[in-house]
């Protein structure tokens, strides 16, 4: 089975720009969660998508938005980038919407905002 | 905000020794999970323990859960150099129609040869 893949692996953007990160979920998984991980910290929950709808959101401003597509792949969009947005962005998939299955992570996108 | 907090923040032991990491959390949970992360890569699920379980084993891993104290511990026996990584506990938090998995701040484990 194919695991979770994220693209790009690294990205450098300038403050104020917009960025789109992409995630392909593991085969058979219909739920995707996005996390932001600053250096030396634990992953912070951004939001979760289930069957193409946002299914829960963490404490992130509206300039963080997402999409899930019919094939369960997902995008994370961040507008008006700030220096503090520099982090590792992790996507994780799981096989169901609200049960508590383990998450399967991709290797992340390292975003640097200058 | 962090639901779980790991202790210690960093741990350095000799290869072959046992490593114990602790996790405390704030609210009631349905289950608690432990994940491992190598050097800025994705997290890998290690073990899940449900709220009605007290202890679980998987290979060299032993996890305990004390819901009365809202704490868990992860024991890695006979450590190896390859166990060098960051370890995170994660708890599920339910709200409205969704649940989310919240991670702690992690323990950075270093195994000395």
PDB file of C-alpha atoms in Angstrom:
ATOM      1  CA  UNK A   1       0.000   0.000   0.000  1.00  0.00           C
ATOM      2  CA  UNK A   2       1.110   3.551  -0.721  1.00  0.00           C
ATOM      3  CA  UNK A   3       1.964   5.698   2.288  1.00  0.00           C
ATOM      4  CA  UNK A   4       1.307   9.379   2.873  1.00  0.00           C
ATOM      5  CA  UNK A   5       3.245  11.629   0.527  1.00  0.00           C
ATOM      6  CA  UNK A   6       3.736  15.374   0.815  1.00  0.00           C
ATOM      7  CA  UNK A   7       5.024  17.948  -1.654  1.00  0.00           C
ATOM      8  CA  UNK A   8       7.149  19.898  -1.872  1.00  0.00           C
ATOM      9  CA  UNK A   9       9.698  18.730   0.695  1.00  0.00           C
ATOM     10  CA  UNK A  10      11.193  22.176   1.167  1.00  0.00           C
ATOM     11  CA  UNK A  11       9.933  25.650   0.341  1.00  0.00           C
ATOM     12  CA  UNK A  12      11.208  29.184   0.861  1.00  0.00           C
ATOM     13  CA  UNK A  13       8.750  32.059   0.719  1.00  0.00           C
ATOM     14  CA  UNK A  14       8.793  35.759   1.502  1.00  0.00           C
ATOM     15  CA  UNK A  15       6.639  37.381   4.179  1.00  0.00           C
ATOM     16  CA  UNK A  16       3.229  38.327   2.768  1.00  0.00           C
ATOM     17  CA  UNK A  17       3.214  35.657   0.073  1.00  0.00           C
ATOM     18  CA  UNK A  18       0.829  32.728  -0.190  1.00  0.00           C
ATOM     19  CA  UNK A  19       1.739  29.038  -0.173  1.00  0.00           C
ATOM     20  CA  UNK A  20      -0.006  25.762  -1.033  1.00  0.00           C
ATOM     21  CA  UNK A  21       1.162  22.453   0.404  1.00  0.00           C
ATOM     22  CA  UNK A  22      -0.078  19.132  -0.892  1.00  0.00           C
ATOM     23  CA  UNK A  23      -0.733  15.737   0.647  1.00  0.00           C
ATOM     24  CA  UNK A  24      -1.746  12.374  -0.770  1.00  0.00           C
ATOM     25  CA  UNK A  25      -3.342  10.188   1.858  1.00  0.00           C
ATOM     26  CA  UNK A  26      -2.579   6.532   2.379  1.00  0.00           C
ATOM     27  CA  UNK A  27      -4.643   4.168   0.277  1.00  0.00           C
ATOM     28  CA  UNK A  28      -7.996   3.475   1.932  1.00  0.00           C
ATOM     29  CA  UNK A  29      -7.807   6.466   4.299  1.00  0.00           C
ATOM     30  CA  UNK A  30     -10.553   9.079   4.071  1.00  0.00           C
ATOM     31  CA  UNK A  31      -9.487  11.481   6.829  1.00  0.00           C
ATOM     32  CA  UNK A  32      -6.598  13.924   6.617  1.00  0.00           C
ATOM     33  CA  UNK A  33      -5.211  16.040   9.445  1.00  0.00           C
ATOM     34  CA  UNK A  34      -2.662  18.843   9.170  1.00  0.00           C
ATOM     35  CA  UNK A  35      -0.165  19.793  11.844  1.00  0.00           C
ATOM     36  CA  UNK A  36       2.390  22.579  12.241  1.00  0.00           C
ATOM     37  CA  UNK A  37       5.599  21.727  14.069  1.00  0.00           C
ATOM     38  CA  UNK A  38       7.984  24.483  15.075  1.00  0.00           C
ATOM     39  CA  UNK A  39      11.587  23.552  15.776  1.00  0.00           C
ATOM     40  CA  UNK A  40      11.915  21.675  19.051  1.00  0.00           C
ATOM     41  CA  UNK A  41       8.155  21.603  19.674  1.00  0.00           C
ATOM     42  CA  UNK A  42       5.399  19.044  19.350  1.00  0.00           C
ATOM     43  CA  UNK A  43       3.024  19.080  16.366  1.00  0.00           C
ATOM     44  CA  UNK A  44       0.170  21.592  16.713  1.00  0.00           C
ATOM     45  CA  UNK A  45      -3.212  20.591  15.239  1.00  0.00           C
ATOM     46  CA  UNK A  46      -4.331  22.901  12.412  1.00  0.00           C
ATOM     47  CA  UNK A  47      -7.445  21.148  11.067  1.00  0.00           C
ATOM     48  CA  UNK A  48      -8.896  17.860   9.906  1.00  0.00           C
ATOM     49  CA  UNK A  49     -10.800  16.985   6.739  1.00  0.00           C
ATOM     50  CA  UNK A  50     -13.254  14.119   6.373  1.00  0.00           C
ATOM     51  CA  UNK A  51     -15.175  13.403   3.189  1.00  0.00           C
ATOM     52  CA  UNK A  52     -14.140  16.749   1.698  1.00  0.00           C
ATOM     53  CA  UNK A  53     -15.364  18.851   4.647  1.00  0.00           C
ATOM     54  CA  UNK A  54     -13.488  20.482   7.515  1.00  0.00           C
ATOM     55  CA  UNK A  55     -14.142  18.304  10.531  1.00  0.00           C
ATOM     56  CA  UNK A  56     -12.364  20.128  13.318  1.00  0.00           C
ATOM     57  CA  UNK A  57      -9.974  23.053  13.657  1.00  0.00           C
ATOM     58  CA  UNK A  58      -7.250  24.050  16.061  1.00  0.00           C
ATOM     59  CA  UNK A  59      -6.278  27.521  17.227  1.00  0.00           C
ATOM     60  CA  UNK A  60      -5.107  28.855  13.860  1.00  0.00           C
ATOM     61  CA  UNK A  61      -6.294  32.036  12.089  1.00  0.00           C
ATOM     62  CA  UNK A  62      -8.508  31.939   8.970  1.00  0.00           C
ATOM     63  CA  UNK A  63      -5.528  32.600   6.705  1.00  0.00           C
ATOM     64  CA  UNK A  64      -4.837  28.892   7.200  1.00  0.00           C
ATOM     65  CA  UNK A  65      -7.311  27.072   4.977  1.00  0.00           C
ATOM     66  CA  UNK A  66      -7.588  23.694   3.370  1.00  0.00           C
ATOM     67  CA  UNK A  67      -9.282  21.460   0.871  1.00  0.00           C
ATOM     68  CA  UNK A  68      -9.884  17.762   0.500  1.00  0.00           C
ATOM     69  CA  UNK A  69     -10.549  16.242  -2.896  1.00  0.00           C
ATOM     70  CA  UNK A  70     -12.745  13.268  -3.900  1.00  0.00           C
ATOM     71  CA  UNK A  71      -9.654  11.024  -3.952  1.00  0.00           C
ATOM     72  CA  UNK A  72      -9.025  12.123  -0.308  1.00  0.00           C
ATOM     73  CA  UNK A  73      -5.849  14.040  -1.143  1.00  0.00           C
ATOM     74  CA  UNK A  74      -5.621  17.422   0.535  1.00  0.00           C
ATOM     75  CA  UNK A  75      -4.125  20.887   0.318  1.00  0.00           C
ATOM     76  CA  UNK A  76      -3.108  23.341   3.017  1.00  0.00           C
ATOM     77  CA  UNK A  77      -3.125  26.990   1.972  1.00  0.00           C
ATOM     78  CA  UNK A  78      -1.566  29.768   3.996  1.00  0.00           C
ATOM     79  CA  UNK A  79      -2.125  33.398   2.986  1.00  0.00           C
ATOM     80  CA  UNK A  80      -0.216  36.493   4.058  1.00  0.00           C
ATOM     81  CA  UNK A  81       2.749  34.503   5.336  1.00  0.00           C
ATOM     82  CA  UNK A  82       4.407  35.629   8.545  1.00  0.00           C
ATOM     83  CA  UNK A  83       7.890  34.843   9.816  1.00  0.00           C
ATOM     84  CA  UNK A  84       6.366  32.681  12.589  1.00  0.00           C
ATOM     85  CA  UNK A  85       4.814  30.433   9.945  1.00  0.00           C
ATOM     86  CA  UNK A  86       8.273  28.945   9.388  1.00  0.00           C
ATOM     87  CA  UNK A  87       7.871  25.330  10.485  1.00  0.00           C
ATOM     88  CA  UNK A  88       7.568  21.708   9.408  1.00  0.00           C
ATOM     89  CA  UNK A  89       4.032  21.081   8.127  1.00  0.00           C
ATOM     90  CA  UNK A  90       2.888  17.523   8.590  1.00  0.00           C
ATOM     91  CA  UNK A  91      -0.018  15.764   6.974  1.00  0.00           C
ATOM     92  CA  UNK A  92      -1.476  12.613   8.501  1.00  0.00           C
ATOM     93  CA  UNK A  93      -4.190  10.296   7.250  1.00  0.00           C
ATOM     94  CA  UNK A  94      -6.376   7.803   9.042  1.00  0.00           C
ATOM     95  CA  UNK A  95      -9.063   5.367   7.897  1.00  0.00           C
ATOM     96  CA  UNK A  96     -12.153   6.864   9.531  1.00  0.00           C
ATOM     97  CA  UNK A  97     -13.787  10.149  10.472  1.00  0.00           C
ATOM     98  CA  UNK A  98     -14.349  10.053  14.194  1.00  0.00           C
ATOM     99  CA  UNK A  99     -12.949   6.875  15.608  1.00  0.00           C
ATOM    100  CA  UNK A 100      -9.539   7.053  17.156  1.00  0.00           C
ATOM    101  CA  UNK A 101      -7.331   5.249  14.723  1.00  0.00           C
ATOM    102  CA  UNK A 102      -3.573   5.873  14.712  1.00  0.00           C
ATOM    103  CA  UNK A 103      -2.375   8.575  12.365  1.00  0.00           C
ATOM    104  CA  UNK A 104      -0.102   7.803   9.422  1.00  0.00           C
ATOM    105  CA  UNK A 105       2.227  10.710   8.730  1.00  0.00           C
ATOM    106  CA  UNK A 106       4.043  11.945   5.681  1.00  0.00           C
ATOM    107  CA  UNK A 107       7.580  13.293   5.997  1.00  0.00           C
ATOM    108  CA  UNK A 108       6.415  16.877   5.943  1.00  0.00           C
ATOM    109  CA  UNK A 109       7.096  20.094   4.090  1.00  0.00           C
ATOM    110  CA  UNK A 110       9.740  22.360   5.599  1.00  0.00           C
ATOM    111  CA  UNK A 111       8.540  25.951   5.053  1.00  0.00           C
ATOM    112  CA  UNK A 112      10.903  28.847   5.596  1.00  0.00           C
ATOM    113  CA  UNK A 113       9.502  32.386   5.536  1.00  0.00           C
ATOM    114  CA  UNK A 114      12.053  35.179   5.116  1.00  0.00           C
TER     115      UNK A 114
ATOM    116  CA  UNK B   1      -1.955  24.529  23.325  1.00  0.00           C
ATOM    117  CA  UNK B   2      -0.544  21.199  24.490  1.00  0.00           C
ATOM    118  CA  UNK B   3      -2.794  18.559  26.013  1.00  0.00           C
ATOM    119  CA  UNK B   4       0.111  16.326  26.977  1.00  0.00           C
ATOM    120  CA  UNK B   5       3.428  17.183  28.522  1.00  0.00           C
ATOM    121  CA  UNK B   6       6.344  14.774  28.431  1.00  0.00           C
ATOM    122  CA  UNK B   7       8.983  14.421  31.073  1.00  0.00           C
ATOM    123  CA  UNK B   8      11.928  14.591  30.838  1.00  0.00           C
ATOM    124  CA  UNK B   9      12.373  16.956  27.897  1.00  0.00           C
ATOM    125  CA  UNK B  10      15.664  15.248  27.064  1.00  0.00           C
ATOM    126  CA  UNK B  11      17.186  11.929  28.076  1.00  0.00           C
ATOM    127  CA  UNK B  12      20.629  10.496  27.342  1.00  0.00           C
ATOM    128  CA  UNK B  13      21.411   6.889  28.243  1.00  0.00           C
ATOM    129  CA  UNK B  14      23.927   4.193  27.430  1.00  0.00           C
ATOM    130  CA  UNK B  15      23.094   1.597  24.807  1.00  0.00           C
ATOM    131  CA  UNK B  16      21.538  -1.423  26.449  1.00  0.00           C
ATOM    132  CA  UNK B  17      19.951   0.535  29.298  1.00  0.00           C
ATOM    133  CA  UNK B  18      16.223   1.064  29.670  1.00  0.00           C
ATOM    134  CA  UNK B  19      14.613   4.409  28.852  1.00  0.00           C
ATOM    135  CA  UNK B  20      11.496   5.667  30.608  1.00  0.00           C
ATOM    136  CA  UNK B  21       9.480   8.648  29.455  1.00  0.00           C
ATOM    137  CA  UNK B  22       6.421  10.060  31.160  1.00  0.00           C
ATOM    138  CA  UNK B  23       3.414  11.933  29.862  1.00  0.00           C
ATOM    139  CA  UNK B  24       0.786  13.893  31.767  1.00  0.00           C
ATOM    140  CA  UNK B  25      -2.432  15.185  30.254  1.00  0.00           C
ATOM    141  CA  UNK B  26      -5.227  17.467  31.343  1.00  0.00           C
ATOM    142  CA  UNK B  27      -8.641  16.190  30.255  1.00  0.00           C
ATOM    143  CA  UNK B  28     -10.412  12.841  30.036  1.00  0.00           C
ATOM    144  CA  UNK B  29      -9.362  10.698  27.114  1.00  0.00           C
ATOM    145  CA  UNK B  30     -10.579   7.719  25.124  1.00  0.00           C
ATOM    146  CA  UNK B  31      -7.072   6.556  24.291  1.00  0.00           C
ATOM    147  CA  UNK B  32      -3.462   7.606  24.459  1.00  0.00           C
ATOM    148  CA  UNK B  33      -0.874   6.981  21.779  1.00  0.00           C
ATOM    149  CA  UNK B  34       2.882   7.194  21.570  1.00  0.00           C
ATOM    150  CA  UNK B  35       4.702   8.274  18.436  1.00  0.00           C
ATOM    151  CA  UNK B  36       8.335   8.491  17.465  1.00  0.00           C
ATOM    152  CA  UNK B  37       9.998  11.057  15.209  1.00  0.00           C
ATOM    153  CA  UNK B  38      13.456  10.808  13.695  1.00  0.00           C
ATOM    154  CA  UNK B  39      15.250  14.096  13.081  1.00  0.00           C
ATOM    155  CA  UNK B  40      12.536  16.322  11.565  1.00  0.00           C
ATOM    156  CA  UNK B  41      10.796  13.605   9.598  1.00  0.00           C
ATOM    157  CA  UNK B  42       7.221  12.348   9.927  1.00  0.00           C
ATOM    158  CA  UNK B  43       5.964  10.749  13.099  1.00  0.00           C
ATOM    159  CA  UNK B  44       5.591   6.997  13.327  1.00  0.00           C
ATOM    160  CA  UNK B  45       2.900   5.409  15.473  1.00  0.00           C
ATOM    161  CA  UNK B  46       4.306   3.084  18.138  1.00  0.00           C
ATOM    162  CA  UNK B  47       1.470   1.953  20.381  1.00  0.00           C
ATOM    163  CA  UNK B  48      -2.075   2.846  21.416  1.00  0.00           C
ATOM    164  CA  UNK B  49      -3.562   2.195  24.848  1.00  0.00           C
ATOM    165  CA  UNK B  50      -7.255   2.634  25.511  1.00  0.00           C
ATOM    166  CA  UNK B  51      -8.618   4.306  28.620  1.00  0.00           C
ATOM    167  CA  UNK B  52      -9.845   0.983  30.056  1.00  0.00           C
ATOM    168  CA  UNK B  53      -6.384  -0.593  29.728  1.00  0.00           C
ATOM    169  CA  UNK B  54      -3.628  -0.240  32.309  1.00  0.00           C
ATOM    170  CA  UNK B  55      -0.652  -1.744  30.523  1.00  0.00           C
ATOM    171  CA  UNK B  56       0.296  -2.759  27.008  1.00  0.00           C
ATOM    172  CA  UNK B  57       3.365  -4.354  25.451  1.00  0.00           C
ATOM    173  CA  UNK B  58       4.768  -4.308  21.950  1.00  0.00           C
ATOM    174  CA  UNK B  59       8.198  -5.834  21.435  1.00  0.00           C
ATOM    175  CA  UNK B  60      10.633  -3.809  23.568  1.00  0.00           C
ATOM    176  CA  UNK B  61       7.975  -1.222  24.373  1.00  0.00           C
ATOM    177  CA  UNK B  62       5.851  -1.171  27.505  1.00  0.00           C
ATOM    178  CA  UNK B  63       3.202   1.485  28.037  1.00  0.00           C
ATOM    179  CA  UNK B  64       1.243   2.105  31.215  1.00  0.00           C
ATOM    180  CA  UNK B  65      -1.780   4.321  31.717  1.00  0.00           C
ATOM    181  CA  UNK B  66      -3.116   5.709  34.983  1.00  0.00           C
ATOM    182  CA  UNK B  67      -6.329   7.591  34.228  1.00  0.00           C
ATOM    183  CA  UNK B  68      -6.758   8.617  37.873  1.00  0.00           C
ATOM    184  CA  UNK B  69      -3.465  10.485  37.694  1.00  0.00           C
ATOM    185  CA  UNK B  70      -3.901  11.428  34.040  1.00  0.00           C
ATOM    186  CA  UNK B  71      -0.476  10.060  33.226  1.00  0.00           C
ATOM    187  CA  UNK B  72       1.231   7.501  31.053  1.00  0.00           C
ATOM    188  CA  UNK B  73       4.726   6.124  30.758  1.00  0.00           C
ATOM    189  CA  UNK B  74       6.668   4.593  27.883  1.00  0.00           C
ATOM    190  CA  UNK B  75       9.455   2.165  28.694  1.00  0.00           C
ATOM    191  CA  UNK B  76      11.947   1.108  26.024  1.00  0.00           C
ATOM    192  CA  UNK B  77      13.973  -1.866  27.189  1.00  0.00           C
ATOM    193  CA  UNK B  78      17.481  -2.791  26.033  1.00  0.00           C
ATOM    194  CA  UNK B  79      17.917   0.452  24.109  1.00  0.00           C
ATOM    195  CA  UNK B  80      19.754   0.567  20.782  1.00  0.00           C
ATOM    196  CA  UNK B  81      21.444   3.401  18.897  1.00  0.00           C
ATOM    197  CA  UNK B  82      18.551   3.301  16.417  1.00  0.00           C
ATOM    198  CA  UNK B  83      16.151   4.288  19.222  1.00  0.00           C
ATOM    199  CA  UNK B  84      17.640   7.797  19.173  1.00  0.00           C
ATOM    200  CA  UNK B  85      14.650   9.989  18.296  1.00  0.00           C
ATOM    201  CA  UNK B  86      11.978  12.250  19.782  1.00  0.00           C
ATOM    202  CA  UNK B  87       9.023  10.543  21.425  1.00  0.00           C
ATOM    203  CA  UNK B  88       5.579  12.132  21.722  1.00  0.00           C
ATOM    204  CA  UNK B  89       2.474  11.147  23.584  1.00  0.00           C
ATOM    205  CA  UNK B  90      -0.819  12.022  21.928  1.00  0.00           C
ATOM    206  CA  UNK B  91      -4.357  12.093  23.274  1.00  0.00           C
ATOM    207  CA  UNK B  92      -7.695  12.378  21.553  1.00  0.00           C
ATOM    208  CA  UNK B  93      -9.812  15.410  22.346  1.00  0.00           C
ATOM    209  CA  UNK B  94     -13.458  15.285  21.356  1.00  0.00           C
ATOM    210  CA  UNK B  95     -15.470  18.383  20.577  1.00  0.00           C
ATOM    211  CA  UNK B  96     -18.645  19.029  18.630  1.00  0.00           C
ATOM    212  CA  UNK B  97     -18.840  16.343  15.940  1.00  0.00           C
ATOM    213  CA  UNK B  98     -15.127  15.768  15.593  1.00  0.00           C
ATOM    214  CA  UNK B  99     -12.167  14.547  17.490  1.00  0.00           C
ATOM    215  CA  UNK B 100      -8.602  15.640  17.160  1.00  0.00           C
ATOM    216  CA  UNK B 101      -5.346  14.100  18.276  1.00  0.00           C
ATOM    217  CA  UNK B 102      -3.216  16.471  20.332  1.00  0.00           C
ATOM    218  CA  UNK B 103       0.494  15.964  20.849  1.00  0.00           C
ATOM    219  CA  UNK B 104       2.721  16.773  23.761  1.00  0.00           C
ATOM    220  CA  UNK B 105       6.004  18.613  23.548  1.00  0.00           C
ATOM    221  CA  UNK B 106       8.107  15.452  23.327  1.00  0.00           C
ATOM    222  CA  UNK B 107      11.108  13.776  24.920  1.00  0.00           C
ATOM    223  CA  UNK B 108      14.363  13.791  22.958  1.00  0.00           C
ATOM    224  CA  UNK B 109      16.090  10.483  23.566  1.00  0.00           C
ATOM    225  CA  UNK B 110      19.788   9.995  22.790  1.00  0.00           C
ATOM    226  CA  UNK B 111      21.402   6.580  23.012  1.00  0.00           C
ATOM    227  CA  UNK B 112      25.167   6.671  23.596  1.00  0.00           C
ATOM    228  CA  UNK B 113      27.184   3.794  22.065  1.00  0.00           C
TER     229      UNK B 113
END
